[in-house]
PDB file of C-alpha atoms in Angstrom:
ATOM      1  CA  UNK A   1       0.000   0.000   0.000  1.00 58.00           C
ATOM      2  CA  UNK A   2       1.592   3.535  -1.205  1.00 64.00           C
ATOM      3  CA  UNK A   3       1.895   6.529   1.670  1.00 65.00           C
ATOM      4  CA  UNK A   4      -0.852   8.073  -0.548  1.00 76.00           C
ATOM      5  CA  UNK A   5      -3.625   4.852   0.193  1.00 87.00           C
ATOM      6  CA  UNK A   6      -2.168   4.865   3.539  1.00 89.00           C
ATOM      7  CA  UNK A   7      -2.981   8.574   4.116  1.00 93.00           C
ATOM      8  CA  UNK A   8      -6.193   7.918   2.338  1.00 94.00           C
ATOM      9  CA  UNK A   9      -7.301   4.960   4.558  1.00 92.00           C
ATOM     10  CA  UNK A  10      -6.965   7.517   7.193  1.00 95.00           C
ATOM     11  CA  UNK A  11      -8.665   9.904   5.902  1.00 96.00           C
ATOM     12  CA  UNK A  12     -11.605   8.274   5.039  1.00 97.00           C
ATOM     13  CA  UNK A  13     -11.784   6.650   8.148  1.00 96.00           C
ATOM     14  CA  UNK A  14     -11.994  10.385  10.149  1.00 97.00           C
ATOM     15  CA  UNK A  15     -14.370  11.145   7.369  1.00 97.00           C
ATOM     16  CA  UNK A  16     -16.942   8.274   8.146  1.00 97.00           C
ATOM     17  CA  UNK A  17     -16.591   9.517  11.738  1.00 97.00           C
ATOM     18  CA  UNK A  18     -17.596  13.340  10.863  1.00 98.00           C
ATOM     19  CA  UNK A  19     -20.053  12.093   8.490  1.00 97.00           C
ATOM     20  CA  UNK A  20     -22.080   9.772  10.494  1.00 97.00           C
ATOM     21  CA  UNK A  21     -22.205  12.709  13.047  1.00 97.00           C
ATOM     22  CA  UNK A  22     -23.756  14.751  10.313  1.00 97.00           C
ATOM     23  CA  UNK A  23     -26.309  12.263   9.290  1.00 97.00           C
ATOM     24  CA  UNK A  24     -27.337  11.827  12.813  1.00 96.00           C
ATOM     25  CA  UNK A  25     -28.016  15.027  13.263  1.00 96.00           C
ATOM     26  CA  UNK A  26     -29.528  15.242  10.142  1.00 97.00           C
ATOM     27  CA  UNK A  27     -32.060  12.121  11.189  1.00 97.00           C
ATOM     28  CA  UNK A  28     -32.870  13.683  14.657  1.00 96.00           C
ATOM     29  CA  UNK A  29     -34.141  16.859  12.215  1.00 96.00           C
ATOM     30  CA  UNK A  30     -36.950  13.998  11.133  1.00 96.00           C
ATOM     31  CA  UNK A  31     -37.054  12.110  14.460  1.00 95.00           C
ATOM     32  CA  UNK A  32     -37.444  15.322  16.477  1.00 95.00           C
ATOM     33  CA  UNK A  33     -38.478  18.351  13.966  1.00 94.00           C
ATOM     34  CA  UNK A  34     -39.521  20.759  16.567  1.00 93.00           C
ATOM     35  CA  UNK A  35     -37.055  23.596  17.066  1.00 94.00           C
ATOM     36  CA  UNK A  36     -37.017  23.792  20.971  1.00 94.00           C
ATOM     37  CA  UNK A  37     -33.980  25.421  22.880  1.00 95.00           C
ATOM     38  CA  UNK A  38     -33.068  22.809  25.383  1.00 95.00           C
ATOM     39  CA  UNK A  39     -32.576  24.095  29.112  1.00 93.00           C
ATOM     40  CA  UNK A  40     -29.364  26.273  29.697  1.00 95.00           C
ATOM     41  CA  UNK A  41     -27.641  23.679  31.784  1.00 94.00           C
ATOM     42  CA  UNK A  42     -28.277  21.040  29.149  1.00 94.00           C
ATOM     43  CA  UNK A  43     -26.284  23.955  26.707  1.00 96.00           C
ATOM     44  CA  UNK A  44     -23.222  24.263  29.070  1.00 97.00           C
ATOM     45  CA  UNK A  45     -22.867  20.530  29.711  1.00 97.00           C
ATOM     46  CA  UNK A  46     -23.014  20.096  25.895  1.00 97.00           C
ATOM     47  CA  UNK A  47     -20.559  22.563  25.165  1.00 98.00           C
ATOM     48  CA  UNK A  48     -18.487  21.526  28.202  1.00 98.00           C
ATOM     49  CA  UNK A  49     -18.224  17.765  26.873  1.00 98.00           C
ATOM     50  CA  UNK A  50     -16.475  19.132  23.147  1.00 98.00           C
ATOM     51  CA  UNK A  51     -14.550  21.268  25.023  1.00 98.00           C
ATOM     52  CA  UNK A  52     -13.157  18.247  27.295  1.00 98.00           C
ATOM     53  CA  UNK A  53     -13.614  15.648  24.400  1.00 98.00           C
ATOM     54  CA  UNK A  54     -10.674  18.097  22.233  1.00 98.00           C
ATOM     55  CA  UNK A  55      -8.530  18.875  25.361  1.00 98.00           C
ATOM     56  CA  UNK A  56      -8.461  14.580  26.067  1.00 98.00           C
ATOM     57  CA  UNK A  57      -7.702  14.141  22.102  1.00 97.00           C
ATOM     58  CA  UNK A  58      -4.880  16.215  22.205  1.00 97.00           C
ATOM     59  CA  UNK A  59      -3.376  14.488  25.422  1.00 97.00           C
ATOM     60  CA  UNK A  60      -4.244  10.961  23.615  1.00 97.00           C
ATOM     61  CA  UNK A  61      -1.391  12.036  21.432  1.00 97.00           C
ATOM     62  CA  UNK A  62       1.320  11.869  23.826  1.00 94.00           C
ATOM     63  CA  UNK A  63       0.151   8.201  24.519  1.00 95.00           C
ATOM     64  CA  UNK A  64       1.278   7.626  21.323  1.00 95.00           C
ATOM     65  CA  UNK A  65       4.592   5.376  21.879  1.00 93.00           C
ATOM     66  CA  UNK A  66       7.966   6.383  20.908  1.00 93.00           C
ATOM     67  CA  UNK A  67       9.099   4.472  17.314  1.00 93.00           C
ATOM     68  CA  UNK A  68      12.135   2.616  16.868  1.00 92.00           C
ATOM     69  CA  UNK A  69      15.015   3.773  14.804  1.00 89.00           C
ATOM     70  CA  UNK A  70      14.192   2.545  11.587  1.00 88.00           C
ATOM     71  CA  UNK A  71      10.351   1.800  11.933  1.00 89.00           C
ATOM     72  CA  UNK A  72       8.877   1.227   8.690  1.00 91.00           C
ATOM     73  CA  UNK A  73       5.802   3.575   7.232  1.00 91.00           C
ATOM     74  CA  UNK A  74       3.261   0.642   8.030  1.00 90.00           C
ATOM     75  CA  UNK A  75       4.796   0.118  11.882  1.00 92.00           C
ATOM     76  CA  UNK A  76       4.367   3.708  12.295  1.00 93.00           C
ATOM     77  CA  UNK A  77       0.903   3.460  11.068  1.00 93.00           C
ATOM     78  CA  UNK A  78      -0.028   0.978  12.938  1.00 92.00           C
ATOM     79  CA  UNK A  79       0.905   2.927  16.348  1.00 94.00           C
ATOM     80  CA  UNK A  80      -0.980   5.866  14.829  1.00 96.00           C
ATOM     81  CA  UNK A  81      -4.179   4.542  13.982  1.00 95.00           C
ATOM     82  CA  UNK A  82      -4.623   2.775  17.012  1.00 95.00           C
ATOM     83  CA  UNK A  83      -4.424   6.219  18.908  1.00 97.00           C
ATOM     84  CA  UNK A  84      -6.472   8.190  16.016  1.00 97.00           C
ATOM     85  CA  UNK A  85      -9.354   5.484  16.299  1.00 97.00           C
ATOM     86  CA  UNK A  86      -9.914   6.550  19.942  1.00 97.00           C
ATOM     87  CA  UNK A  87      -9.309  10.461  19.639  1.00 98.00           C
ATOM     88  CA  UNK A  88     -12.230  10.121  16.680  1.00 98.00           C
ATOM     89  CA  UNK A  89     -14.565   8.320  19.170  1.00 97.00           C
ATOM     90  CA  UNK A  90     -13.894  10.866  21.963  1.00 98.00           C
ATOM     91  CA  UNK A  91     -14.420  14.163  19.823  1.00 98.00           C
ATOM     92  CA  UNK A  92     -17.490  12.038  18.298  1.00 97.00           C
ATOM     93  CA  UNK A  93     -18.871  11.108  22.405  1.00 97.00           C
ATOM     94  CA  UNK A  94     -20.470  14.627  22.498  1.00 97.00           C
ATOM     95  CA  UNK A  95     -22.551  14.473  19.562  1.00 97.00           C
ATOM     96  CA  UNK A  96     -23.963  10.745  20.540  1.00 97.00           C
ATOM     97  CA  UNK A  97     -24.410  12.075  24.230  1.00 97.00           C
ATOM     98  CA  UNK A  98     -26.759  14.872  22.971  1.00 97.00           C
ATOM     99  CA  UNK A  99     -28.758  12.423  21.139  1.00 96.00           C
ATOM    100  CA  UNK A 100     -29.498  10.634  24.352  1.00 96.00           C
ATOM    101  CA  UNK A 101     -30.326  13.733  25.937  1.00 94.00           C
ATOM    102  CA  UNK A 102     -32.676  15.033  23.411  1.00 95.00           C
ATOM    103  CA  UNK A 103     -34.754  12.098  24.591  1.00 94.00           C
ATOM    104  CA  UNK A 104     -34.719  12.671  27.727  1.00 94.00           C
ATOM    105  CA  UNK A 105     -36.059  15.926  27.319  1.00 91.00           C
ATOM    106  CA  UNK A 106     -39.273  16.718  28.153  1.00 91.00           C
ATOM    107  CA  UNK A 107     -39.703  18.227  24.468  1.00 92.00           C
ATOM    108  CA  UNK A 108     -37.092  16.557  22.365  1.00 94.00           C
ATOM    109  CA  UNK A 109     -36.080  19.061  19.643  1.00 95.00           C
ATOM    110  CA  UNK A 110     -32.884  18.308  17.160  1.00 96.00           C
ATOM    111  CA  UNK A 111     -31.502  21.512  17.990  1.00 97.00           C
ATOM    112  CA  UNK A 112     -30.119  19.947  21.051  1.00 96.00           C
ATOM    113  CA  UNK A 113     -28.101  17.441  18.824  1.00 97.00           C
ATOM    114  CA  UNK A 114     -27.259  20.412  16.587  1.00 97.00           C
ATOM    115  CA  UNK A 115     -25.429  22.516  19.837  1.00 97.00           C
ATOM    116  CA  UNK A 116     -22.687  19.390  20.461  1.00 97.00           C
ATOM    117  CA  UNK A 117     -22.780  17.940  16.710  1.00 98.00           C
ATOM    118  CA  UNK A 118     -21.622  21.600  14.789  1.00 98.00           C
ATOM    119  CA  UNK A 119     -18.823  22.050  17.090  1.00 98.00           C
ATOM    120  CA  UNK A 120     -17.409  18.448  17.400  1.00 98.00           C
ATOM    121  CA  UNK A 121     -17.654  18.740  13.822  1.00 98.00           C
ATOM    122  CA  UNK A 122     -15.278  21.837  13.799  1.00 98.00           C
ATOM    123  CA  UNK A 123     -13.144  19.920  16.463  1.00 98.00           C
ATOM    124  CA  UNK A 124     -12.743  16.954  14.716  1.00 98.00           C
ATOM    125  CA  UNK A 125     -11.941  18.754  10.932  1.00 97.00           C
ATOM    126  CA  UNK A 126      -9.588  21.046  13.206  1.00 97.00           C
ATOM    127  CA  UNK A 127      -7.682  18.577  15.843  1.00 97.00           C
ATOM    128  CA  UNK A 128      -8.169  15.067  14.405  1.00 97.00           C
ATOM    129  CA  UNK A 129      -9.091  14.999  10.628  1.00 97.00           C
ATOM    130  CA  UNK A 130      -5.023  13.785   9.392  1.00 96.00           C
ATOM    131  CA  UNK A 131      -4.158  17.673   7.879  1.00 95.00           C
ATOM    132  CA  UNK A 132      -0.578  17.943   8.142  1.00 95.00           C
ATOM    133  CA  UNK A 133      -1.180  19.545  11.534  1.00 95.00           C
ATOM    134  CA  UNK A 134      -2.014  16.656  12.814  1.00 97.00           C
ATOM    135  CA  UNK A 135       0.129  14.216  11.136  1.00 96.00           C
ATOM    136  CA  UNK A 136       3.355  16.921  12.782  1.00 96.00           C
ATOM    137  CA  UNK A 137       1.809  16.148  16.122  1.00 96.00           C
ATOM    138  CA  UNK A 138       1.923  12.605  15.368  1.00 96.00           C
ATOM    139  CA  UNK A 139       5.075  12.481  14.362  1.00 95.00           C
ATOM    140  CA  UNK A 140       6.571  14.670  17.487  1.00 96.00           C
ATOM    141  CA  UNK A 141       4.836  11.770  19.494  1.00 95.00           C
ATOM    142  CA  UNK A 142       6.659   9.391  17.106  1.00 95.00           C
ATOM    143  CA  UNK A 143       9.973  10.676  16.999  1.00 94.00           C
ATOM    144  CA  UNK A 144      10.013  11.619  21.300  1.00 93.00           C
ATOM    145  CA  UNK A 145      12.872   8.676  21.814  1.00 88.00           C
ATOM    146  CA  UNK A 146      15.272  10.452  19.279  1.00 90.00           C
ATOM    147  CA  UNK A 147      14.201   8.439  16.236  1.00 88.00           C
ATOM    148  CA  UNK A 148      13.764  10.475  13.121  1.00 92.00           C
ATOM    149  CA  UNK A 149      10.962   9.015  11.444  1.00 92.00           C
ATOM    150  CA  UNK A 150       9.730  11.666   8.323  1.00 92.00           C
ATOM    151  CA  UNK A 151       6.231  10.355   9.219  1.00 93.00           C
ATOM    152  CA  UNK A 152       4.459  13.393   7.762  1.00 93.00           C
ATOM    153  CA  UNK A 153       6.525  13.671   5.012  1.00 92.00           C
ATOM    154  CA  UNK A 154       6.269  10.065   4.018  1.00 91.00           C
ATOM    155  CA  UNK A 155       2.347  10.101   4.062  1.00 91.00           C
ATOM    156  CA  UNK A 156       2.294  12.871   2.314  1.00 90.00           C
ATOM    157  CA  UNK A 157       4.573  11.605  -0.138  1.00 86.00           C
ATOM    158  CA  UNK A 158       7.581  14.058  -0.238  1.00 85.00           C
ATOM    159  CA  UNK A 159       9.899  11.510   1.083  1.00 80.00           C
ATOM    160  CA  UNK A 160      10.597   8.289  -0.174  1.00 66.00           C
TER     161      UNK A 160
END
């Protein structure tokens, strides 16, 4: 598999993620059509949860272990999308959180879906969606036990 099919793989994969957050939302419009702002606290907690579910990606990158010298594209990968996989599912917890509480409220409107989903969406595109942002971050993570590893560079395909 090439660095660009490998980048790809990624990418798709953090698109399913943001796009099955957008078809949610886009169900609970039929599900729930009324367009009722949900209590204050419900709007803070909301908010509060992408706000935590961002800072918690970011630290998920340091978890990320150190490579060996000489670690080959697909070992690297490997690492990585173990640790992408879970930042995607904590940016996504918001959005699937305010689903369940758009039941439980006493007039379920999608708008409460629509206060987590819109910003996890601008979280995820921003912090996790593999940009070269965050393949650099990945490869600081990488490269912390003095290995040089061109991770970026290789997915994108400037490096051999």
């Amino acid at each position: 598999m090439t660095s660009t099919n490998q980048l790809m793989t990624l990418r798709m994969l953090s698109g399913a993620f943001i796009g099955g957050i957008a078809i949610l939302t886009a169900l609970m419009v039929v599900i729930a059509p009324d367009m009722v702002v949900p209590e204050p606290w419900v709007i803070a907690v909301l908010l509060g949860l992408v706000a935590a579910g961002a800072v918690l990606s970011l630290v998920l990158v340091g978890t990320l272990p150190a490579a060996p010298q000489g670690a080959t594209l697909t070992e690297l990968l490997s690492k990585v999308q173990a640790v992408h996989i879970m930042r995607l599912a904590v940016t996504e917890a918001p959005a699937i959180i305010a689903i369940v509480l758009m039941f439980l409220a006493e007039e379920p409107s999608w708008v409460t879906v629509a206060i987590a989903a819109v910003p996890t969406i601008v979280v995820m595109l921003a912090l996790v969606f593999p940009h070269e942002g965050v393949l650099r971050r990945y490869e600081k993570a990488l490269d912390a036990g003095g290995a040089r590893t061109q991770f970026t560079d290789k997915l994108l395909g400037r490096v051999a």
